[in-house]
Short mmCIF file of C-alpha atoms in Angstrom, two decimals:
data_model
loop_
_atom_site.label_atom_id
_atom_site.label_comp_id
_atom_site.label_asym_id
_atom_site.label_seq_id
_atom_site.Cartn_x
_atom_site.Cartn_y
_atom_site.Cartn_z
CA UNK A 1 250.07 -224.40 50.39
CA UNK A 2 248.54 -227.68 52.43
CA UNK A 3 246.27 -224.81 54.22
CA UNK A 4 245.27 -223.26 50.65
CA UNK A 5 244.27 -227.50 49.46
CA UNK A 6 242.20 -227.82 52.79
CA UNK A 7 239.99 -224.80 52.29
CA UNK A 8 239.58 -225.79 48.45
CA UNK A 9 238.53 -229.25 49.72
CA UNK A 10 236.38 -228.19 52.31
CA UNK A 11 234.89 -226.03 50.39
CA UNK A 12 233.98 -228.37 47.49
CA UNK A 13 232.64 -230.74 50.12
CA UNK A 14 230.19 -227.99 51.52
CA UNK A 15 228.41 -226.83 48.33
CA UNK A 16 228.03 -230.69 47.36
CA UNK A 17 226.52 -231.42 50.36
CA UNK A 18 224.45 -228.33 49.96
CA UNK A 19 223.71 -229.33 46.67
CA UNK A 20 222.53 -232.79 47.65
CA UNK A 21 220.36 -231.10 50.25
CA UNK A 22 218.47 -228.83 47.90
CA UNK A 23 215.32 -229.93 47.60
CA UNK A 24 213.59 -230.38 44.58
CA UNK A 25 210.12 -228.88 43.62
CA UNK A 26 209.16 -229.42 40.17
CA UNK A 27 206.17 -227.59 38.64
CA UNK A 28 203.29 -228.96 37.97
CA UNK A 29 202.18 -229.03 33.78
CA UNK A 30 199.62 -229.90 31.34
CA UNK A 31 200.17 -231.50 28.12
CA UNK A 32 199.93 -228.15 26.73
CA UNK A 33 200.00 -224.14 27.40
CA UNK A 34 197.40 -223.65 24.49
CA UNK A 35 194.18 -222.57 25.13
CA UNK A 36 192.17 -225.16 24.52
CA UNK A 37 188.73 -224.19 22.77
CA UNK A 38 185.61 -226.84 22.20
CA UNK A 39 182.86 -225.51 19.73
CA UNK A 40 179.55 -226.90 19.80
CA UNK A 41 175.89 -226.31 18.88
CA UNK A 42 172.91 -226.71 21.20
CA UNK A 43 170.82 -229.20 19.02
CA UNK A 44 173.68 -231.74 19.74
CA UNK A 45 175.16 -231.06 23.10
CA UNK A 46 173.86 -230.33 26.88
CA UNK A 47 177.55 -230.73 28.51
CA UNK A 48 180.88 -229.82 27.43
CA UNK A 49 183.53 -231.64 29.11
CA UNK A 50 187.17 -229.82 29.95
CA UNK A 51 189.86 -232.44 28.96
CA UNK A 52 193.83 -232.21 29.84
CA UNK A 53 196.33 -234.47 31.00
CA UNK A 54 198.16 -232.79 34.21
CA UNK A 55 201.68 -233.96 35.60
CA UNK A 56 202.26 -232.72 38.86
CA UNK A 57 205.51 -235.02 40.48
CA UNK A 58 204.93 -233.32 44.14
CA UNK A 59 201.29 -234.55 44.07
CA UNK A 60 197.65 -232.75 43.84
CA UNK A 61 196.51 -230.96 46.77
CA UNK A 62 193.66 -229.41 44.94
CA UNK A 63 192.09 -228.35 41.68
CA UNK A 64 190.25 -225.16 41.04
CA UNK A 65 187.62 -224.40 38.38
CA UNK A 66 187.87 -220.69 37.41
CA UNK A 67 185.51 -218.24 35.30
CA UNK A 68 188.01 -217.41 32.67
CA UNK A 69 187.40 -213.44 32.90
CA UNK A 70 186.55 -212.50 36.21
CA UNK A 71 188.60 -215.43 37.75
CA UNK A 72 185.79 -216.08 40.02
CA UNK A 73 186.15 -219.70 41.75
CA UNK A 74 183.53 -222.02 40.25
CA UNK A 75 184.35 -225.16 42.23
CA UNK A 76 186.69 -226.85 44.54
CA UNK A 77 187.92 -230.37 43.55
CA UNK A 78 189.67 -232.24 46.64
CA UNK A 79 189.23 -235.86 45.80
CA UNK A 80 192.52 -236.04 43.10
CA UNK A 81 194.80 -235.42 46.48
CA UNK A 82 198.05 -236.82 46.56
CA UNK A 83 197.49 -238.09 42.61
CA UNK A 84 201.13 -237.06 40.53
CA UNK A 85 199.53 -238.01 36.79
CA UNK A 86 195.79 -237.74 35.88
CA UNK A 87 193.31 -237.24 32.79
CA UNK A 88 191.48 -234.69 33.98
CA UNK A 89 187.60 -234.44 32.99
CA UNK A 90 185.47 -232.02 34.01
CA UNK A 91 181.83 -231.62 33.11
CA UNK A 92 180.32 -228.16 32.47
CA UNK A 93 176.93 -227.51 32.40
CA UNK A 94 175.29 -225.84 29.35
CA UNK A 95 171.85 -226.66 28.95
CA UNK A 96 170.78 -223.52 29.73
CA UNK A 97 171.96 -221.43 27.00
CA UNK A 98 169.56 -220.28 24.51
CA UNK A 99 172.29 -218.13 22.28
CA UNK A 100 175.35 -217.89 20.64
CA UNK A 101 177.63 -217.62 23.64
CA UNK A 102 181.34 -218.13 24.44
CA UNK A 103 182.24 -218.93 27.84
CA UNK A 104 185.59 -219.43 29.09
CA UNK A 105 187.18 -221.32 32.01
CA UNK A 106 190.54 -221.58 33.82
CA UNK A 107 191.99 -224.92 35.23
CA UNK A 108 194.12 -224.20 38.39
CA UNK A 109 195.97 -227.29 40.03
CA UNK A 110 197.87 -226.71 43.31
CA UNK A 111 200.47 -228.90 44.20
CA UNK A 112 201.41 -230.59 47.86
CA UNK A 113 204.86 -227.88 47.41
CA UNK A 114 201.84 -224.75 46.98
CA UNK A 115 202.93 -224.18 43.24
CA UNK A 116 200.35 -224.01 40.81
CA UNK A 117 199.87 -223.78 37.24
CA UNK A 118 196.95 -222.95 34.82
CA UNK A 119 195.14 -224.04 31.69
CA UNK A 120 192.78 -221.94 29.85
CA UNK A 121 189.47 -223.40 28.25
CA UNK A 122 187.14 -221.67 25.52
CA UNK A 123 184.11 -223.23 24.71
CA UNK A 124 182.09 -221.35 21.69
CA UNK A 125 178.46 -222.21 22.03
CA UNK A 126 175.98 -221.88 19.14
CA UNK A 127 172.32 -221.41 20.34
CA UNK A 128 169.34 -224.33 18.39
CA UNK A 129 169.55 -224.67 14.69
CA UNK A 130 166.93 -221.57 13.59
CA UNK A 131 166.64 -220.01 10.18
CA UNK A 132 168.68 -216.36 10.13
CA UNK A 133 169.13 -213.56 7.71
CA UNK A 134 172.10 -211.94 8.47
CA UNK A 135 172.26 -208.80 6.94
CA UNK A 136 175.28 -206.35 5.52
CA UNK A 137 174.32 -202.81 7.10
CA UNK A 138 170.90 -202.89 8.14
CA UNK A 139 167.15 -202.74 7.16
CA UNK A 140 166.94 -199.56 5.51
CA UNK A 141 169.01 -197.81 3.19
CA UNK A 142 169.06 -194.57 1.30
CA UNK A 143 170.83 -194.20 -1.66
CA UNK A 144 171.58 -192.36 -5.01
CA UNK A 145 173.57 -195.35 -6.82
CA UNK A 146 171.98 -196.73 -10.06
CA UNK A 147 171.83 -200.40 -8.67
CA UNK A 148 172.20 -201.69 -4.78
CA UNK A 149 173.48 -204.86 -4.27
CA UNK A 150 171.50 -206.78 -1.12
CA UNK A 151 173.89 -208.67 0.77
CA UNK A 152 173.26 -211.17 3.39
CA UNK A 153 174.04 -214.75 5.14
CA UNK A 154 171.46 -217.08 5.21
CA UNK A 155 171.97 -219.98 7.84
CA UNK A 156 169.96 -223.12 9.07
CA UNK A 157 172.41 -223.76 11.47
CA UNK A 158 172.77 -227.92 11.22
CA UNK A 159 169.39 -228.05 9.47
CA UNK A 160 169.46 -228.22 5.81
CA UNK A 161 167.68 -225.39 3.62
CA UNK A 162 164.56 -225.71 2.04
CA UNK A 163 164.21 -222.55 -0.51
CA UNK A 164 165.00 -218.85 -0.27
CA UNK A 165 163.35 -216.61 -1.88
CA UNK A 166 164.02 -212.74 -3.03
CA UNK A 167 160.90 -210.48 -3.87
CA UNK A 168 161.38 -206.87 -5.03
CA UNK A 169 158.13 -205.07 -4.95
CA UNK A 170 156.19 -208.43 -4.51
CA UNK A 171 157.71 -209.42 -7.80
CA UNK A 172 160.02 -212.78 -7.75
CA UNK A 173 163.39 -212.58 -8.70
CA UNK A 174 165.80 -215.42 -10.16
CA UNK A 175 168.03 -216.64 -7.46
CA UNK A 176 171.34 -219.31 -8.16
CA UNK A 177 169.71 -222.88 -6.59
CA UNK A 178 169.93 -223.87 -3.25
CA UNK A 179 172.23 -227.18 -3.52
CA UNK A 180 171.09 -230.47 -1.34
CA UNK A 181 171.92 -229.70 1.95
CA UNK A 182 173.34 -226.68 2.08
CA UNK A 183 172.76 -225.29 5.76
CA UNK A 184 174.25 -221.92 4.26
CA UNK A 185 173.54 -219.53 1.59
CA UNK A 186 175.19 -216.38 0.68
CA UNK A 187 173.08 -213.70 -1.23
CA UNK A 188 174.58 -211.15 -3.22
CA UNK A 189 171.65 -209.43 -5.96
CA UNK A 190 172.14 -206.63 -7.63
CA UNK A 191 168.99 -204.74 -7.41
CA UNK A 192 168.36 -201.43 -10.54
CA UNK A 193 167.12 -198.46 -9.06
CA UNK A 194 166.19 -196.70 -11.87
CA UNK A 195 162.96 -194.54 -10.16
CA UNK A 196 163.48 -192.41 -7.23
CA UNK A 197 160.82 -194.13 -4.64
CA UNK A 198 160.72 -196.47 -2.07
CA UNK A 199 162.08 -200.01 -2.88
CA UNK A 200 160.36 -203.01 -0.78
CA UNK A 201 162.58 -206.18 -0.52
CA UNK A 202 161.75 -209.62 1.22
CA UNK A 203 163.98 -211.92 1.89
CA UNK A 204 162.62 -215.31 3.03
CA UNK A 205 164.26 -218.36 4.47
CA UNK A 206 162.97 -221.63 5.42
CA UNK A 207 164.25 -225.11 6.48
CA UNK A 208 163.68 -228.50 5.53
CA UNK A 209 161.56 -228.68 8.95
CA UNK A 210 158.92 -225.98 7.96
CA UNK A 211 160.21 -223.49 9.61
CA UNK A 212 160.89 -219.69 8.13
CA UNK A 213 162.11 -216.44 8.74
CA UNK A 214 162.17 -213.43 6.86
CA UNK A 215 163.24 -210.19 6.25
CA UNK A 216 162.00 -206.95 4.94
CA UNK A 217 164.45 -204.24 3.37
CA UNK A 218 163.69 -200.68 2.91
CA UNK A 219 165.88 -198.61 -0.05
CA UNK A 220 165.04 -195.03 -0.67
CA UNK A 221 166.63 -193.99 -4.22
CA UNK A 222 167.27 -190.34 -3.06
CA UNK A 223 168.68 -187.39 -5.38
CA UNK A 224 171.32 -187.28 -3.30
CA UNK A 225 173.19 -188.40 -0.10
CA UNK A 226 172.43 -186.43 3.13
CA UNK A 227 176.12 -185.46 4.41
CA UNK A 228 176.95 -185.65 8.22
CA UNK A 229 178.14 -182.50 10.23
CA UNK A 230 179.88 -184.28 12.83
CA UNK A 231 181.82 -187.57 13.08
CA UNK A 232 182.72 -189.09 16.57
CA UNK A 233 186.32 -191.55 16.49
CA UNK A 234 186.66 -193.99 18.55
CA UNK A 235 189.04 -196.93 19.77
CA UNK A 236 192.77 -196.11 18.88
CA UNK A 237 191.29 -192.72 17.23
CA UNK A 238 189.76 -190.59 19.81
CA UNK A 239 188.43 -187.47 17.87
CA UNK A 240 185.74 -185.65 17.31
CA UNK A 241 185.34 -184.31 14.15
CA UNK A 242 183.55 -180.83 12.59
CA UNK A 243 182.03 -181.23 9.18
CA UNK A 244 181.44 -177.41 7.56
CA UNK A 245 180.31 -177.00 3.83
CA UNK A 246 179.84 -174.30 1.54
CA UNK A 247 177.02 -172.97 -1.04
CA UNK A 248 177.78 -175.75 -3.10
CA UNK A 249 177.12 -178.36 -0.53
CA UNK A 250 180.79 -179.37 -0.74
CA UNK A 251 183.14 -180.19 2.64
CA UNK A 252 185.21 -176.64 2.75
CA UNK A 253 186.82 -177.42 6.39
CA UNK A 254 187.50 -180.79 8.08
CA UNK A 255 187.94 -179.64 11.65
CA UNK A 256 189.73 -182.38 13.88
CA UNK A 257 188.80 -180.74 17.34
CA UNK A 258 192.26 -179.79 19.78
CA UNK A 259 194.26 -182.00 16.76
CA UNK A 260 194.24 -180.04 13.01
CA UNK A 261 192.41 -178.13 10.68
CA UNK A 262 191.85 -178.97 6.95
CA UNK A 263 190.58 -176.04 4.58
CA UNK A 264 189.86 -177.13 1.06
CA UNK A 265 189.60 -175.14 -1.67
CA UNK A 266 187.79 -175.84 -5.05
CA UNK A 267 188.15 -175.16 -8.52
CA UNK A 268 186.88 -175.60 -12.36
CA UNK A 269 188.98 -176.33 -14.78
CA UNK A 270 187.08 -176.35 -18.34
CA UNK A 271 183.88 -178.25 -16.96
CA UNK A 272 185.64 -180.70 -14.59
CA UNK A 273 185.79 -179.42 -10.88
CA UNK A 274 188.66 -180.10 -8.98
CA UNK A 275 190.04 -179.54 -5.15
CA UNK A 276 192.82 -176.98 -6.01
CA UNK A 277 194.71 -176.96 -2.38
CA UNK A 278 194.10 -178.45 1.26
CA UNK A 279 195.44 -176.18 4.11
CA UNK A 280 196.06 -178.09 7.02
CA UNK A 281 196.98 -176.26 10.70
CA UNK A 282 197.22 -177.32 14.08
CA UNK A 283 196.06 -176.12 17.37
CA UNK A 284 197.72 -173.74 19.66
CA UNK A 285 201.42 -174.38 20.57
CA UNK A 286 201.37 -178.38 20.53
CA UNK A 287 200.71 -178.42 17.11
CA UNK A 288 202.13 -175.33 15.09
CA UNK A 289 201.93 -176.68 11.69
CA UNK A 290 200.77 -175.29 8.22
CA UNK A 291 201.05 -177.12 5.29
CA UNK A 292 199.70 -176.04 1.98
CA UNK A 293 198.94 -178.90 -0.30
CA UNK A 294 198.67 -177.51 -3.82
CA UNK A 295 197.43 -179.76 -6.68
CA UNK A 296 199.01 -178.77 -9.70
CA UNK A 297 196.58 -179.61 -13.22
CA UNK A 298 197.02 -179.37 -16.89
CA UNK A 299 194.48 -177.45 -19.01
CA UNK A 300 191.95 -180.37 -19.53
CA UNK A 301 192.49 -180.90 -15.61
CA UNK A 302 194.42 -183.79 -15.53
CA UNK A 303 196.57 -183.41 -12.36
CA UNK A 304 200.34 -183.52 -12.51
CA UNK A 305 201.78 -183.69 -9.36
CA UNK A 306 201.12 -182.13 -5.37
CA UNK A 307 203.70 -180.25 -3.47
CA UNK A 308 203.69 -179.23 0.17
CA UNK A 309 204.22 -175.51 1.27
CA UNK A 310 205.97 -174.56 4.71
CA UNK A 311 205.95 -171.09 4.73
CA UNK A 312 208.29 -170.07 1.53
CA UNK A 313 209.83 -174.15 1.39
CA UNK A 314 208.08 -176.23 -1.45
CA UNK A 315 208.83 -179.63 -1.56
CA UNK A 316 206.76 -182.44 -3.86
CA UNK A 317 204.36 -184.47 -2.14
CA UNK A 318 203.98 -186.23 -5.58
CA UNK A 319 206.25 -185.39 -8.30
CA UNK A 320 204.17 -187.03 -11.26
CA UNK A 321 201.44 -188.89 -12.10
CA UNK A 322 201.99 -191.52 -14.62
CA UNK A 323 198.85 -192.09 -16.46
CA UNK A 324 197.57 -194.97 -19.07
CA UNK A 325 195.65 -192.91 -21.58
CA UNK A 326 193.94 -191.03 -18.65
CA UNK A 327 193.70 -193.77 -16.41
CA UNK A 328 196.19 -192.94 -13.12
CA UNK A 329 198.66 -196.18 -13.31
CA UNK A 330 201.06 -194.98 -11.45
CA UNK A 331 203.85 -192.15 -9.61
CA UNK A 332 206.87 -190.64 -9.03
CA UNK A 333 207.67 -189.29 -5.52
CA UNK A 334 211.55 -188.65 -4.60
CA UNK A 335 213.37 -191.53 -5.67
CA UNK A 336 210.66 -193.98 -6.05
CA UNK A 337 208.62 -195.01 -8.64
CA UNK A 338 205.12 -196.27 -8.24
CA UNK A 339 203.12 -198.58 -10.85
CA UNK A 340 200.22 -200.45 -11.46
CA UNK A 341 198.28 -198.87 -8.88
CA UNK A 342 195.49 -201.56 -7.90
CA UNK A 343 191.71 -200.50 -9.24
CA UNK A 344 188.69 -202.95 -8.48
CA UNK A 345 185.46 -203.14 -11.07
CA UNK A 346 182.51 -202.96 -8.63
CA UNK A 347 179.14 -204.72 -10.92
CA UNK A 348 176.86 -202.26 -10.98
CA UNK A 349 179.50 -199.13 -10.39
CA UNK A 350 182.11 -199.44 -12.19
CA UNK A 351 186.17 -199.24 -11.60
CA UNK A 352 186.95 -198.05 -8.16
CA UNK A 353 190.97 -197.18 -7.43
CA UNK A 354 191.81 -199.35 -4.61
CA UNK A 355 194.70 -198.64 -3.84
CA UNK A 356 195.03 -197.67 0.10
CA UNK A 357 198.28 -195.33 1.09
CA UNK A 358 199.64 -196.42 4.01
CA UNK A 359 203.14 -194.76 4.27
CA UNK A 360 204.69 -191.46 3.07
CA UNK A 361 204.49 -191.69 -1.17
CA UNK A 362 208.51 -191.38 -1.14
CA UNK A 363 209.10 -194.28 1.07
CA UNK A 364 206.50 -196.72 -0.55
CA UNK A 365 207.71 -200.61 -0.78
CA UNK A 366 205.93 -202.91 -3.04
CA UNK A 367 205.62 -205.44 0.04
CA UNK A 368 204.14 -202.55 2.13
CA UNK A 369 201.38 -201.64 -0.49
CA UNK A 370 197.46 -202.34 0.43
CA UNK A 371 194.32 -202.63 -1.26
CA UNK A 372 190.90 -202.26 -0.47
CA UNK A 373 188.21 -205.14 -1.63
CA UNK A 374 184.85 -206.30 -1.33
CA UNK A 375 183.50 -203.14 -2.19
CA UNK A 376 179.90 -202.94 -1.24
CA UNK A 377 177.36 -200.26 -2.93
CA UNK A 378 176.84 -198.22 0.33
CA UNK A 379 177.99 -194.79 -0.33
CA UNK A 380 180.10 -192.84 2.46
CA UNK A 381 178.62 -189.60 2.37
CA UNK A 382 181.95 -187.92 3.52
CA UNK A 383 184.29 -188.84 -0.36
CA UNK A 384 185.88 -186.26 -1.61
CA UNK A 385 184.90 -186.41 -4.76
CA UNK A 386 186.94 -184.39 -6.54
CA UNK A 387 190.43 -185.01 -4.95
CA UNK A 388 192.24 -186.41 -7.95
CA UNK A 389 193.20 -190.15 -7.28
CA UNK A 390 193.19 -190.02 -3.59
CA UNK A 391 196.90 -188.62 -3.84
CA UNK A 392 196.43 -186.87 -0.01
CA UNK A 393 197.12 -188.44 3.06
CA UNK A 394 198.00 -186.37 6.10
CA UNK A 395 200.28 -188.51 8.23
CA UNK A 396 199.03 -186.93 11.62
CA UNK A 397 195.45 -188.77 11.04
CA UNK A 398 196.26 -190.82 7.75
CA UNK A 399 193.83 -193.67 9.30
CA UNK A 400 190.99 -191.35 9.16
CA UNK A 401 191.25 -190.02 6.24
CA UNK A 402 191.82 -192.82 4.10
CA UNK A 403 188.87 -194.26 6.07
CA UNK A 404 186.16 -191.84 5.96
CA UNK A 405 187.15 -189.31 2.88
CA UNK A 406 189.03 -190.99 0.17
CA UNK A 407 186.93 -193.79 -0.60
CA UNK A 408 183.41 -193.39 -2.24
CA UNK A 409 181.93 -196.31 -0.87
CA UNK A 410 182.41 -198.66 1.73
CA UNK A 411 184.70 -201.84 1.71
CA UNK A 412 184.74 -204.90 4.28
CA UNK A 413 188.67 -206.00 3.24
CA UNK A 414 191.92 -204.29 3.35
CA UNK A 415 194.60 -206.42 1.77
CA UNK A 416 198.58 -206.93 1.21
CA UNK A 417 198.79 -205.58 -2.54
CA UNK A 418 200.81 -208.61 -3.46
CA UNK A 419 198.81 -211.33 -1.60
CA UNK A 420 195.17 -211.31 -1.44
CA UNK A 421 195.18 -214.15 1.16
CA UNK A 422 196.72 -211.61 3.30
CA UNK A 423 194.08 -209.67 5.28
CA UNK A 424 195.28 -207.09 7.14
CA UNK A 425 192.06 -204.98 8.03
CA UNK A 426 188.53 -206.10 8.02
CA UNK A 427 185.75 -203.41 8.29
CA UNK A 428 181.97 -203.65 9.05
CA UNK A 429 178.89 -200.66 8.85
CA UNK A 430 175.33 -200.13 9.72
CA UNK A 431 172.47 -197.64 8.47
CA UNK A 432 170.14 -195.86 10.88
CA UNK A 433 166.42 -195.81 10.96
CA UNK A 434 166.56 -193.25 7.75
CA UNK A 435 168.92 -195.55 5.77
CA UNK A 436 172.09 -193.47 6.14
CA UNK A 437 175.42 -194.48 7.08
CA UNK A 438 175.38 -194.20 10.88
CA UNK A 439 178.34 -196.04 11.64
CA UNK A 440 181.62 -197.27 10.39
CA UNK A 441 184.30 -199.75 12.54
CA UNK A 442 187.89 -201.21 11.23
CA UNK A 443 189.34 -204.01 13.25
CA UNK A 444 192.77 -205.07 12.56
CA UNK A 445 193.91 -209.01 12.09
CA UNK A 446 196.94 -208.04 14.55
CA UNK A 447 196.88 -207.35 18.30
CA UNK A 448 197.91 -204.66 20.27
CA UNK A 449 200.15 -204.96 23.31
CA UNK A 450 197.68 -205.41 25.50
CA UNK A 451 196.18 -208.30 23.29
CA UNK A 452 193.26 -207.08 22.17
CA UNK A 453 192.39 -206.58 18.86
CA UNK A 454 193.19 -203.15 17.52
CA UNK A 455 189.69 -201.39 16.15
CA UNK A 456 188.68 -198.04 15.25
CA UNK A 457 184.99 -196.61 15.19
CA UNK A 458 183.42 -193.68 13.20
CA UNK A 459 179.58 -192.86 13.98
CA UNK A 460 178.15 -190.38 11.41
CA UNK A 461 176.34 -187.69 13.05
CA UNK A 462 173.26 -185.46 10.93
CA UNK A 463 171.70 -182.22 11.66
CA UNK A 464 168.74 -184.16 13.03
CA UNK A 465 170.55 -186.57 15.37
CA UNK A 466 172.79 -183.37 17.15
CA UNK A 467 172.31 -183.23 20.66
CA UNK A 468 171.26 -179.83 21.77
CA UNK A 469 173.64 -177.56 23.80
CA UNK A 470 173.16 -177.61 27.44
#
């Protein structure tokens, strides 16, 4: 037992004078692990200088000035040696820079115990105050709509505006004042196209200096919309996509290439034409499917509901549509019950549904429901027209569809349903040189993974803008 008391004793004695001769390396830190990010304009600033306050209780040995994205050493800083607390200052350089530019920059300290730690730096840099027209879209636009809205950002950087002016034709046209000041101005005109001809719209823009800029906008009010053949996905959605029509100029077969198939069938009912059913197959063994989406219409062609076929299993995709007068207001799919579906009045258009379907109709939550807003007048040439209400969404490539085929025109916001403050998508276009929708990109508020934010890309591709076959 005395034996058993002497090992416990000795024992107890050894890790406490182990413990005792431990040494202790603390870390070196910064008053924060935030990036830290300086914005500044050009007409005020030649220098940015990178601030923090660094503890480091085992002493500097050195500090390193990084390139935030290739990591590339900068410079060397040897005279804080031996320092344990400093306000650290350093000066960067950008004179030089003639645009908008974002650079970024990584402080490494190394300690007199070789551990290090790091704090990042972003410094936003906006070029010399210069009148800009931004534009929505692009310089020239073709389009069948009755009225196109011009929309653009007009900016003087820290220089205050003088006057903009709008000019359709050469004529002048009435423009909200430009308030004292003001170093921004948004334009939004809604411009009738009642003629089908060629449409010649200035924008001008001048500071309180003298100095101007303009722009010149070309819209071609066309019969109607040249359709694409092809559309090429990018970013989280890499397809390529195979436009075919029939007599009627109508999209008969949405071919996703190696992925699906989509063959859609049309109908009249009374003198309203309809899409009567959407076949959708897969490719080889991978993707065996066939579904038969039926859409099921009263005699005026009001639709009443969409099942799904499997082979000889029908099941309903939608089991009713709830209408107010004929207005869709709502749904019924399984157990759940869908109302007040959300609609937007475009000026110039009209009401647009705006509802956006991002789950399965049967398991729809009301905090899970999105809108689309900010609607502009740029048609997307691919709508399906006459699928009632949008009511399809094929789960296997729901993003694309409900981006490219079930809305007529364009939109720059998606939305939570129940709080517009919340966006969850934001979406941006442009026109080629003939004024058609060429391209088409949603970027999500949220991050992937990897940290990046999560985008997809859709570039419209005509018969003249093919590539020939090798």
């Amino acid at each position: 037992m005395k034996s058993t008391y002497l090992f416990i004793f000795f024992l107890v004695s050894f890790l406490f004078i182990a413990c005792q001769e431990t040494p202790e390396f603390p870390d070196p830190k910064f008053d924060s692990t935030d990036t830290r990010v300086y914005e500044v304009r050009r007409d005020t600033a030649d220098f940015v200088n990178l601030e923090c306050f660094m503890d480091v209780p085992n002493g500097i040995d050195r500090i390193e000035i990084l390139e935030g994205r290739s990591y590339e050493v900068l410079d060397v800083l040897e005279e804080y040696k031996g320092k344990k607390e400093l306000d650290f200052n350093y000066q960067v350089d950008i004179s030089d820079i003639v645009r908008d530019s974002s650079l970024a920059f990584i402080v490494k300290v190394y300690d007199l115990k070789y551990r290090t730690y790091n704090k990042a730096f972003m410094v936003r840099v906006k070029k010399f105050s210069v009148p800009e027209i931004i534009l929505e879209g692009g310089e020239t636009i073709s389009t069948d709509v009755d009225a196109f809205s011009i929309r653009a950002t007009l900016t003087t950087g820290m220089i205050p505006i003088r006057q903009v002016r709008l000019t359709v034709d050469g004529e002048k046209q009435e423009l909200p004042v430009v308030e004292e000041d003001m170093t921004e101005y948004v334009l939004n005109y809604r411009i009738p196209l009642r003629r089908q001809k060629e449409y010649s719209v200035q924008i001008l823009l001048e500071d309180v200096d003298g100095r101007r800029t303009t722009k010149v906008v070309k819209i071609f009010k066309v019969r109607e919309m040249e359709k694409p053949v092809k559309i090429l996905c990018g970013g989280r959605l890499p397809y390529e996509v195979l436009l075919e029509y029939d007599e009627q100029n109508r999209i008969s077969l949405i071919d996703i290439l190696e992925h699906y198939k989509f063959q859609i069938m049309y109908e009249q009912i009374k003198e309203k034409e309809v899409i009567r059913s959407i076949s959708q197959s897969g490719y080889g063994l991978e993707n065996p499917d066939y579904i038969s989406y039926v859409f099921n219409y009263d005699t005026t062609g009001i639709l009443q509901n969409v099942t799904e076929s499997w082979g000889s299993a029908v099941t309903y995709h939608v089991g009713q549509c709830l209408y107010d007068k004929e207005k869709l207001n709502g749904f019924v799919a399984g157990a759940v019950v869908v109302t007040q579906v959300a609609y937007e009045d475009v000026p110039g258009i009209g009401e647009i549904m705006s509802e956006v379907w991002g789950t399965a109709f049967a398991a729809t939550l009301e905090r899970d429901r999105l809108r689309a807003t900010d609607f502009q007048t740029m048609r997307i040439p691919t709508y399906l027209k006459q699928l009632p209400y949008s009511l399809f969404v094929p789960f296997k490539v729901g993003i694309l569809f409900q981006d490219v085929f079930l809305s007529p025109y364009v939109y720059l916001k998606m939305i939570k349903y129940l709080d517009a403050s919340v966006v969850v998508n934001n979406f941006s276009y442009k026109t080629d040189e003939k004024g058609r929708l060429s391209s088409l990109t949603r970027t999500s508020t949220s991050t992937g993974s990897d940290g990046r934010a999560i985008m997809y890309y859709y570039q419209f591709v005509y018969k003249d803008t093919v590539l020939p076959e090798n």
